[in-house]
PDB file of N, CA and C in Angstrom:
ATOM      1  N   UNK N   1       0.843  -1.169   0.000  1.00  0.00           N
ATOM      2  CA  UNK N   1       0.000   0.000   0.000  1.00  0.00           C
ATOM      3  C   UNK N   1       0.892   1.238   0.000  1.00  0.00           C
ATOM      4  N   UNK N   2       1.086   1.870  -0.968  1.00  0.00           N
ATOM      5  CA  UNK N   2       1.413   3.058  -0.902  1.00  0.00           C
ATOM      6  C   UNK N   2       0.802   4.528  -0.481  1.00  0.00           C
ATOM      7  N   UNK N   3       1.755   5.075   0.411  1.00  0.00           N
ATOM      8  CA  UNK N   3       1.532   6.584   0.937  1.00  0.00           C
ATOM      9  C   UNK N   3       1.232   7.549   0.164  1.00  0.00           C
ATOM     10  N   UNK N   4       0.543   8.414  -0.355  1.00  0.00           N
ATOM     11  CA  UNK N   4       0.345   9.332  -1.248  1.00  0.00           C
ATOM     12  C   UNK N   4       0.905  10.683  -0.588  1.00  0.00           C
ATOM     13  N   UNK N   5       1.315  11.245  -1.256  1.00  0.00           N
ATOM     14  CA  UNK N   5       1.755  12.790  -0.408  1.00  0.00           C
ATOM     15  C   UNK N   5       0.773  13.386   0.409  1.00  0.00           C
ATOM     16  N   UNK N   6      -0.540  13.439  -0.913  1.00  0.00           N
ATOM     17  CA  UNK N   6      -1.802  14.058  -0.103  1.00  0.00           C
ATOM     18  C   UNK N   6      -2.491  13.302   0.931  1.00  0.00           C
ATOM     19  N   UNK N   7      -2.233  12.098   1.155  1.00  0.00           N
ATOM     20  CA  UNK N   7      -2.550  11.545   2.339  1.00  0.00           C
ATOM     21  C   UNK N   7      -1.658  12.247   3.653  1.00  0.00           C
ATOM     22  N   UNK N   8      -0.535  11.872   3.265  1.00  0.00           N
ATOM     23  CA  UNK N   8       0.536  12.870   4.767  1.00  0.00           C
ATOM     24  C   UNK N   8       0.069  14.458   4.787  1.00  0.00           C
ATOM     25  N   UNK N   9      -0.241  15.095   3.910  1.00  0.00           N
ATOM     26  CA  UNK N   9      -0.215  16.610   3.923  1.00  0.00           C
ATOM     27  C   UNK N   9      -1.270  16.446   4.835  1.00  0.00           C
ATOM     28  N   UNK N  10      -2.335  15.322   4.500  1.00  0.00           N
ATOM     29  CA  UNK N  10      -3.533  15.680   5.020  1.00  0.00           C
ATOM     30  C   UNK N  10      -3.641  15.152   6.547  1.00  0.00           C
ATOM     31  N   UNK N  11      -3.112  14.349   7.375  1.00  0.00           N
ATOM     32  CA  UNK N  11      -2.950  14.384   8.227  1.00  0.00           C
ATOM     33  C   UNK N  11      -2.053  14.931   9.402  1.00  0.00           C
ATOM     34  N   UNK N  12      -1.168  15.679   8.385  1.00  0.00           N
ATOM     35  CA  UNK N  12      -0.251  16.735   9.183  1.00  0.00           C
ATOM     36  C   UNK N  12      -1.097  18.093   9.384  1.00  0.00           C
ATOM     37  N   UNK N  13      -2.210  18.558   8.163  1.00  0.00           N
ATOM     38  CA  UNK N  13      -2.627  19.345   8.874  1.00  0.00           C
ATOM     39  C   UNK N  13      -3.905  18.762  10.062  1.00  0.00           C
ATOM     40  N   UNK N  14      -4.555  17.891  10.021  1.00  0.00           N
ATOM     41  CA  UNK N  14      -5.331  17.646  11.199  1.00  0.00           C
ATOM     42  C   UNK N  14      -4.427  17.559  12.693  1.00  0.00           C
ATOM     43  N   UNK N  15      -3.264  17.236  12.633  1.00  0.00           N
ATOM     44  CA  UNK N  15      -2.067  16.932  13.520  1.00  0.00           C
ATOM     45  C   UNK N  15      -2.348  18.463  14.127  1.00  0.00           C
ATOM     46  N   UNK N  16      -1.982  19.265  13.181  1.00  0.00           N
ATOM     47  CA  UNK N  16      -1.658  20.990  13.628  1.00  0.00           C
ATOM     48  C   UNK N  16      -3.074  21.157  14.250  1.00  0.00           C
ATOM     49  N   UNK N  17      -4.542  20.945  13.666  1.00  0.00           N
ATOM     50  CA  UNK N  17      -5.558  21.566  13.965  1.00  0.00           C
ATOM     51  C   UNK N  17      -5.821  21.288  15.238  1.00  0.00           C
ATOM     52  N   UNK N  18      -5.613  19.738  15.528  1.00  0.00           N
ATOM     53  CA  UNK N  18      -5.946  19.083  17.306  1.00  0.00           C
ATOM     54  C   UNK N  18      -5.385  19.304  18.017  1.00  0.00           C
ATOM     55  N   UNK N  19      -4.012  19.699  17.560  1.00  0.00           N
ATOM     56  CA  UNK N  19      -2.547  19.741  18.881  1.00  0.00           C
ATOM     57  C   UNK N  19      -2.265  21.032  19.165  1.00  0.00           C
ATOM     58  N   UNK N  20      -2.047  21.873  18.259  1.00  0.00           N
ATOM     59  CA  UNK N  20      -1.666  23.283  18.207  1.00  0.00           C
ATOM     60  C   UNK N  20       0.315  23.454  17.659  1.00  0.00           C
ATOM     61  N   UNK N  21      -0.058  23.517  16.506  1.00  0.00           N
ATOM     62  CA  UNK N  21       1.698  23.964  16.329  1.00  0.00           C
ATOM     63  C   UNK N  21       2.604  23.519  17.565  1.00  0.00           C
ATOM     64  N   UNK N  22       1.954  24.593  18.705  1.00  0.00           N
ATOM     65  CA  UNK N  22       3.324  24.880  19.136  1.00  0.00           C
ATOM     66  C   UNK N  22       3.379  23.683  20.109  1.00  0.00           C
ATOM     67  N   UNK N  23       2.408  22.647  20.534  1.00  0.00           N
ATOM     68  CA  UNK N  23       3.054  21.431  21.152  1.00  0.00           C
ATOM     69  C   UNK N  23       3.563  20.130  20.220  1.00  0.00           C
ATOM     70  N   UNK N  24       3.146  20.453  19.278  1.00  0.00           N
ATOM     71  CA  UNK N  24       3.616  19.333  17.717  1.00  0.00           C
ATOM     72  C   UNK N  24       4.989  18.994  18.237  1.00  0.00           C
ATOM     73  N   UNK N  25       5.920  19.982  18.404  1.00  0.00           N
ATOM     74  CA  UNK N  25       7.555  19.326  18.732  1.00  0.00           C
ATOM     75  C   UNK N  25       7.533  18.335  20.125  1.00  0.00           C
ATOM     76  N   UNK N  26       6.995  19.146  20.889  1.00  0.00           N
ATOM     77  CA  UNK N  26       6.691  18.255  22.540  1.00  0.00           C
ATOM     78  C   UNK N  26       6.464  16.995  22.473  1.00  0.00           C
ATOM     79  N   UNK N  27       5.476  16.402  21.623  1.00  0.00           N
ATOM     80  CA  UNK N  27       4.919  15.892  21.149  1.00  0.00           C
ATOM     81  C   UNK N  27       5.873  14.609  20.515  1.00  0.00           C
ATOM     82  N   UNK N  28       6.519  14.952  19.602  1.00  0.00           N
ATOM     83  CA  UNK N  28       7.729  14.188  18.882  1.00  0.00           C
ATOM     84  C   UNK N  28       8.625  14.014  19.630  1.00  0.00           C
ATOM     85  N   UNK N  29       8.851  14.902  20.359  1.00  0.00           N
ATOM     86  CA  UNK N  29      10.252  14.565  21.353  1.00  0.00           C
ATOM     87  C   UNK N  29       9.621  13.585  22.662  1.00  0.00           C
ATOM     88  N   UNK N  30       8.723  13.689  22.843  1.00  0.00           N
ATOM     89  CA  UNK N  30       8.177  12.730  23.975  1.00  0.00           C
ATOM     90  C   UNK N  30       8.013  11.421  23.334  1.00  0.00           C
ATOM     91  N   UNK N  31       7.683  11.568  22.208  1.00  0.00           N
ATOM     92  CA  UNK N  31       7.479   9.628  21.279  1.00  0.00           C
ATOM     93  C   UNK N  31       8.739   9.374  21.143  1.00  0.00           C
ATOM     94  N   UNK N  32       9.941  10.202  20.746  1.00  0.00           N
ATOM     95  CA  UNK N  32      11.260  10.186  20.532  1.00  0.00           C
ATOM     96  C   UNK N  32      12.026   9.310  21.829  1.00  0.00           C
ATOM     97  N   UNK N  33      11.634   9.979  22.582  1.00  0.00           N
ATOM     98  CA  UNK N  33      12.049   9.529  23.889  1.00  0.00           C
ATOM     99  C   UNK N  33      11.734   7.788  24.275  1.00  0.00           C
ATOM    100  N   UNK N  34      10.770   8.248  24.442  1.00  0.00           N
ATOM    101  CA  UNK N  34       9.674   6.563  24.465  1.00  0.00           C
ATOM    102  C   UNK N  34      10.221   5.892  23.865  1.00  0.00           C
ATOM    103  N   UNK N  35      10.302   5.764  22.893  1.00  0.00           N
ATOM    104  CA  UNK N  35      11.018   4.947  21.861  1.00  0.00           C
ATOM    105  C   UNK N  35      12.488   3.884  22.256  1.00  0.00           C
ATOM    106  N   UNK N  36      12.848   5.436  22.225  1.00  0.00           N
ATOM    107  CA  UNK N  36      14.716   4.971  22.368  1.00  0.00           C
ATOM    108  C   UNK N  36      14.748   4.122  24.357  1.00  0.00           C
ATOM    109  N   UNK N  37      13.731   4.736  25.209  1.00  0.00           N
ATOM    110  CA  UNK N  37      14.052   3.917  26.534  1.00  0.00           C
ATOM    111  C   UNK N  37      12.957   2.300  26.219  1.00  0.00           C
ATOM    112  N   UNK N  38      12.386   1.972  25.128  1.00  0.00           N
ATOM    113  CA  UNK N  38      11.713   1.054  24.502  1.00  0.00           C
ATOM    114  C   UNK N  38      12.564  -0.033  24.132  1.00  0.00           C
ATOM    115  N   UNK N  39      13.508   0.626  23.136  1.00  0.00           N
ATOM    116  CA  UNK N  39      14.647  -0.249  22.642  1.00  0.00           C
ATOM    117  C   UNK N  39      15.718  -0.464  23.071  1.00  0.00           C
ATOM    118  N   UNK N  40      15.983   0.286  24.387  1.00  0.00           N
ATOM    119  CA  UNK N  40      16.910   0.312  25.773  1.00  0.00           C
ATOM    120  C   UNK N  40      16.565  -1.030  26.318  1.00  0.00           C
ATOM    121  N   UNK N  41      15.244  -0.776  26.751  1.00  0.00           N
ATOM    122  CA  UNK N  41      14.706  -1.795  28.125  1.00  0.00           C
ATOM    123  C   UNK N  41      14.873  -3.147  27.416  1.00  0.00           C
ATOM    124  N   UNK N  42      14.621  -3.308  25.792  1.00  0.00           N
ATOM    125  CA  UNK N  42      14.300  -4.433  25.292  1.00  0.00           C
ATOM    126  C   UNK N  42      15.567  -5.326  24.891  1.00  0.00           C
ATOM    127  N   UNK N  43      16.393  -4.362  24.590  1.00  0.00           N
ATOM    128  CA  UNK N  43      17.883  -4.847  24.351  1.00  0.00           C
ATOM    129  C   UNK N  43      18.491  -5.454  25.948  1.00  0.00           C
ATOM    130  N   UNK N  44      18.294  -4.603  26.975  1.00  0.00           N
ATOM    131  CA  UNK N  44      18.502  -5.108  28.186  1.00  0.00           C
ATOM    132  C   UNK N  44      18.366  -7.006  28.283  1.00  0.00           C
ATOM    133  N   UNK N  45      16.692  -6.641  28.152  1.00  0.00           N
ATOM    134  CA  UNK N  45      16.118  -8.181  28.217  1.00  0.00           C
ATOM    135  C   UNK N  45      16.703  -8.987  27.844  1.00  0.00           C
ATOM    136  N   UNK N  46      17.074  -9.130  26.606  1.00  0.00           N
ATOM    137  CA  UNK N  46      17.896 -10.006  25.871  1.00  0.00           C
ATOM    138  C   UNK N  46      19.259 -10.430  25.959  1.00  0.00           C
ATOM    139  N   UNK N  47      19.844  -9.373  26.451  1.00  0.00           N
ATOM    140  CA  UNK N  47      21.047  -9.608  27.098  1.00  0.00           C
ATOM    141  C   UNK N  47      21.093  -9.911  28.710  1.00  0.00           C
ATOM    142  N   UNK N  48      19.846 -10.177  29.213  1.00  0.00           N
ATOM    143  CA  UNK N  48      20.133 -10.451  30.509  1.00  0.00           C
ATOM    144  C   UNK N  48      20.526 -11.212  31.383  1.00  0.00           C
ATOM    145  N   UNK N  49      20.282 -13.047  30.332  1.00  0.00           N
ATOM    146  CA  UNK N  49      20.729 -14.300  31.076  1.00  0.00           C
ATOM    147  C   UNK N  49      21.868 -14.144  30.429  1.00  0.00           C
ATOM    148  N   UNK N  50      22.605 -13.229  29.812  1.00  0.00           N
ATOM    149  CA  UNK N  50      24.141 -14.065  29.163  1.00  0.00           C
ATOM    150  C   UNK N  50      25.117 -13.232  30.091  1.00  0.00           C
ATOM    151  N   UNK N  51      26.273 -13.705  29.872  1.00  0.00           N
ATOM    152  CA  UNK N  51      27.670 -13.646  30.763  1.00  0.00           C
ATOM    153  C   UNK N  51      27.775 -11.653  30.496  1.00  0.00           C
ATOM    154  N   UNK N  52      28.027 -11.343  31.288  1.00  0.00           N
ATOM    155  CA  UNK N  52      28.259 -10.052  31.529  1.00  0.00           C
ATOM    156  C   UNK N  52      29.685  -9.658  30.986  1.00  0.00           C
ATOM    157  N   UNK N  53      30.138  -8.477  29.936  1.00  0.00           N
ATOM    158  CA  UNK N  53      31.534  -8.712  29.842  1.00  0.00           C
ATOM    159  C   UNK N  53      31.697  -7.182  30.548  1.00  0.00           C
ATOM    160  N   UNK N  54      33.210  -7.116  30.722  1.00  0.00           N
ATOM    161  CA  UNK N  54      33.770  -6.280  31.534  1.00  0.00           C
ATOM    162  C   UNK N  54      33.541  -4.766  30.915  1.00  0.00           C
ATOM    163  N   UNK N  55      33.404  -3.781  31.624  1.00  0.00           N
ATOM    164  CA  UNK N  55      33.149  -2.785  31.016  1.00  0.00           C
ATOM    165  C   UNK N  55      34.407  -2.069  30.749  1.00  0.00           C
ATOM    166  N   UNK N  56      34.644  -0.814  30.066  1.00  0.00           N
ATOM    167  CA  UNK N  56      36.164  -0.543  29.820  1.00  0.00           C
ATOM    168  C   UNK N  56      36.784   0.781  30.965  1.00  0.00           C
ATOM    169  N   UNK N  57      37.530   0.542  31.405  1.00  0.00           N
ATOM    170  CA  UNK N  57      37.862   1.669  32.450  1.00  0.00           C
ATOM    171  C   UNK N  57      37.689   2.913  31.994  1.00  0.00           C
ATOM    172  N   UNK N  58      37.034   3.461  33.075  1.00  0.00           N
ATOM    173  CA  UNK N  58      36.968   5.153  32.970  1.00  0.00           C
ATOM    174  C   UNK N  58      37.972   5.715  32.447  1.00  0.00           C
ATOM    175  N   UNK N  59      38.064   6.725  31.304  1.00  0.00           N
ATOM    176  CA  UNK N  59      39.133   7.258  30.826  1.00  0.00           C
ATOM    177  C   UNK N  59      39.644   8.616  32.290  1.00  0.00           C
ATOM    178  N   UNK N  60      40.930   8.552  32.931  1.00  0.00           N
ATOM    179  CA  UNK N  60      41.078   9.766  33.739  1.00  0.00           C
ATOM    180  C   UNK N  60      41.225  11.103  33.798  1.00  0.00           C
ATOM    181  N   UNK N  61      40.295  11.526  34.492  1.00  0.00           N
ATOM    182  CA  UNK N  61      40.042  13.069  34.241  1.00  0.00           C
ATOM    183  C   UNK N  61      41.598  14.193  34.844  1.00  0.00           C
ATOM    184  N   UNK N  62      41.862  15.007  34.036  1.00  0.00           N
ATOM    185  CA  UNK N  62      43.538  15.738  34.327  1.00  0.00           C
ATOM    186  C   UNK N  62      43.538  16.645  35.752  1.00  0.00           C
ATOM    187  N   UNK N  63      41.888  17.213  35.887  1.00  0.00           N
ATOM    188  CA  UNK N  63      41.771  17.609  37.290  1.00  0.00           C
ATOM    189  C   UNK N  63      41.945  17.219  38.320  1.00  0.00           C
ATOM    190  N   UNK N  64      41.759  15.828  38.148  1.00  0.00           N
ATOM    191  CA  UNK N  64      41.457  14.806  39.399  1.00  0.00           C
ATOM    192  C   UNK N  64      40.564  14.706  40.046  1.00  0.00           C
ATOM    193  N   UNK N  65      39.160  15.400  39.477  1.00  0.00           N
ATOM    194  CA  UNK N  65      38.045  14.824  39.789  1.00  0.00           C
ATOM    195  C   UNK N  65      37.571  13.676  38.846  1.00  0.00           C
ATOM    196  N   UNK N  66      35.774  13.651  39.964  1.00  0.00           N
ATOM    197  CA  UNK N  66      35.447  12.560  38.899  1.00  0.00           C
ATOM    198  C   UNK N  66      35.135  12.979  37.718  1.00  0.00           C
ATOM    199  N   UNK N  67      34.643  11.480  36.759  1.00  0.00           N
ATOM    200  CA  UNK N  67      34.516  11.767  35.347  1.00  0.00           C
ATOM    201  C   UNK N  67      33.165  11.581  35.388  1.00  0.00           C
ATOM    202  N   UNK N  68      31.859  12.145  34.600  1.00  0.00           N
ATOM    203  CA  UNK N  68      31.129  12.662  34.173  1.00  0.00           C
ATOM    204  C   UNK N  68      30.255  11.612  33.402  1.00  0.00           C
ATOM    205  N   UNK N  69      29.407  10.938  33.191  1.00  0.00           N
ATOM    206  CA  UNK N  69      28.871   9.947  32.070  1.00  0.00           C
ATOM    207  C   UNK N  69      27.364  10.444  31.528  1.00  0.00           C
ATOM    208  N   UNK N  70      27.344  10.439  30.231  1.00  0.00           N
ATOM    209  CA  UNK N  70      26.397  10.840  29.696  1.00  0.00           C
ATOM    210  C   UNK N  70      25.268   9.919  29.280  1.00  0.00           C
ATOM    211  N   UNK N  71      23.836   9.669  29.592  1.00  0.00           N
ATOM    212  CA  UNK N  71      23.293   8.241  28.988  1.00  0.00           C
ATOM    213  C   UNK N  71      22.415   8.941  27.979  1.00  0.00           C
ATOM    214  N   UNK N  72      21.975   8.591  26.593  1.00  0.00           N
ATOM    215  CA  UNK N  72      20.545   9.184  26.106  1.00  0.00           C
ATOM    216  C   UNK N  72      19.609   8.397  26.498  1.00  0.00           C
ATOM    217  N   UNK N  73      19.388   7.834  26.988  1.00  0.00           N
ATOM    218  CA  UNK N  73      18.140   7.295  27.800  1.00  0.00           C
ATOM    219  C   UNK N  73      17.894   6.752  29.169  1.00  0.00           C
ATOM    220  N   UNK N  74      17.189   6.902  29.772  1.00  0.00           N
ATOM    221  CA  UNK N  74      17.589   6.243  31.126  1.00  0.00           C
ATOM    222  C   UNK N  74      17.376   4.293  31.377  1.00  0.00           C
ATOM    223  N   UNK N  75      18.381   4.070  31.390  1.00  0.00           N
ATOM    224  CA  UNK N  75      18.593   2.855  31.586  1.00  0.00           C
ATOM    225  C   UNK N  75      19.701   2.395  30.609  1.00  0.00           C
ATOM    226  N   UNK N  76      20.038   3.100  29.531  1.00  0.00           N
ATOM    227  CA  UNK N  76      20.755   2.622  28.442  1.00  0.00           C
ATOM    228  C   UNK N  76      22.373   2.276  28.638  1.00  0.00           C
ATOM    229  N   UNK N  77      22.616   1.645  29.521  1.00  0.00           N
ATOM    230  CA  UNK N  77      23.855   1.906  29.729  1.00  0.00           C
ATOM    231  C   UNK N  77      25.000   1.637  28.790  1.00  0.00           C
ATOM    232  N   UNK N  78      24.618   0.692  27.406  1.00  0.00           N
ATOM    233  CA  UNK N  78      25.337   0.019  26.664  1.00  0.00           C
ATOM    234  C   UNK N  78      25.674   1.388  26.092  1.00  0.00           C
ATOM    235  N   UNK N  79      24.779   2.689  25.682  1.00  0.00           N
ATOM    236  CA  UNK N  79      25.116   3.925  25.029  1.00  0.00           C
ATOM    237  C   UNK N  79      25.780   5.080  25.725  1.00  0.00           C
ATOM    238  N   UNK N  80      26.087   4.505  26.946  1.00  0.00           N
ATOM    239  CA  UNK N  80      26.897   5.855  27.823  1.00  0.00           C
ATOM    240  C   UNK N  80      28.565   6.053  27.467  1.00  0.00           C
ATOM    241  N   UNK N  81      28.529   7.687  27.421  1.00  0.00           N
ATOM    242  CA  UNK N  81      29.955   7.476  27.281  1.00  0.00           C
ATOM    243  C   UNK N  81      30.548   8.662  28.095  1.00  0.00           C
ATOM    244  N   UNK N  82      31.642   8.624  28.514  1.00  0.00           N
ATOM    245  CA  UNK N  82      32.235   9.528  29.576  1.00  0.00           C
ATOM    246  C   UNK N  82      32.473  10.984  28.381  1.00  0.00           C
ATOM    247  N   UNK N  83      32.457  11.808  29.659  1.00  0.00           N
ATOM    248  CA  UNK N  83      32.403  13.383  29.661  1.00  0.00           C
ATOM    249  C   UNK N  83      33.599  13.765  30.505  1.00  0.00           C
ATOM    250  N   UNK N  84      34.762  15.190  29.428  1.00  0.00           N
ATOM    251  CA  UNK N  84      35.519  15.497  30.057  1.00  0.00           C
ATOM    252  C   UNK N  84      35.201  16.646  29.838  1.00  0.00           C
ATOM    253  N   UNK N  85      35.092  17.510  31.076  1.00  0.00           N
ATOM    254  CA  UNK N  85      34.538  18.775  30.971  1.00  0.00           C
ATOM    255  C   UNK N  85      35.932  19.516  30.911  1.00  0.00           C
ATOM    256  N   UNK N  86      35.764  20.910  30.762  1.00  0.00           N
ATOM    257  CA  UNK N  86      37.360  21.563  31.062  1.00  0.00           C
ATOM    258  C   UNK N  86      36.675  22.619  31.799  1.00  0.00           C
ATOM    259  N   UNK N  87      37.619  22.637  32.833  1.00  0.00           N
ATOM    260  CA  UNK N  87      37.515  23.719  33.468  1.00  0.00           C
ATOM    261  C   UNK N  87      37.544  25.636  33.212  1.00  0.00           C
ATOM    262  N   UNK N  88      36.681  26.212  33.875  1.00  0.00           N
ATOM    263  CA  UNK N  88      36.778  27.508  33.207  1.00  0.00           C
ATOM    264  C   UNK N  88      38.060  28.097  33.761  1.00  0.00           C
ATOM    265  N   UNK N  89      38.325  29.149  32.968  1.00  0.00           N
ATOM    266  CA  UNK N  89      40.074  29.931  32.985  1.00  0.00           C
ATOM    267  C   UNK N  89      39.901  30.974  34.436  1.00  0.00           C
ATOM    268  N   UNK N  90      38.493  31.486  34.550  1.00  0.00           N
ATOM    269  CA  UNK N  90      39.055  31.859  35.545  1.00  0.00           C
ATOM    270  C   UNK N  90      39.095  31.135  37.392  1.00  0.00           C
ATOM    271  N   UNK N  91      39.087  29.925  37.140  1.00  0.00           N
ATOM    272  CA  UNK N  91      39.091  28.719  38.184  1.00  0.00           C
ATOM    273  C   UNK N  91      38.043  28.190  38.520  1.00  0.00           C
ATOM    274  N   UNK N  92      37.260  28.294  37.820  1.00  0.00           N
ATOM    275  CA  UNK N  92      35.897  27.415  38.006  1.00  0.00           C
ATOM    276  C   UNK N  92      34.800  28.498  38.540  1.00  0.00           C
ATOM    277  N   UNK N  93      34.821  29.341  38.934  1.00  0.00           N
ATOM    278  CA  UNK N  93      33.727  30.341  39.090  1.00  0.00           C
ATOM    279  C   UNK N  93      32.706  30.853  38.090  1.00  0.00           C
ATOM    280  N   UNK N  94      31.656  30.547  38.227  1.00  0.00           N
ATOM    281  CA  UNK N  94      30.978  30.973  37.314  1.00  0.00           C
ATOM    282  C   UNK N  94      29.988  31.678  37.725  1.00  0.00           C
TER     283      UNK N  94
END
């Protein structure tokens, strides 16, 4: 079955008429979201009865604090990756 353009035009504008423009993005970024902690949780599952392998050491931060980890989803840990911030010049005051 093919999509016709005027089929999408036409439900993008009913999209705008029910939602209002300006939550349309909210909107996408909240299914966006959903999604990706969807295919997080599910990938989890699957990997859950097998052997765990070692994770790779924290790369070390030059300050000597800690290091920082970034996840895009919550739970995703297979997609986290460390954060090295730099410090501001005039000593961290901001």
């Amino acid at each position: 079955m093919r999509v016709s353009f005027t089929a999408i035009l036409l439900v993008a504008v009913i999209a705008i008429v029910l939602f209002g423009a300006k939550r349309l993005p909210e909107l996408a970024r909240s299914l966006g979201q959903s999604a990706r902690i969807l295919k997080s949780e599910a990938k989890a599952m699957r990997t859950d009865g097998k052997a765990d392998t070692p994770a790779p050491p924290a790369p070390a931060v030059a300050d000597g604090g800690a290091a920082k980890t970034i996840q895009s989803a919550p739970g995703a840990s297979a997609t986290a990756r460390p954060v090295n911030e730099q410090s501001a010049p005039d000593g961290g005051a901001r």
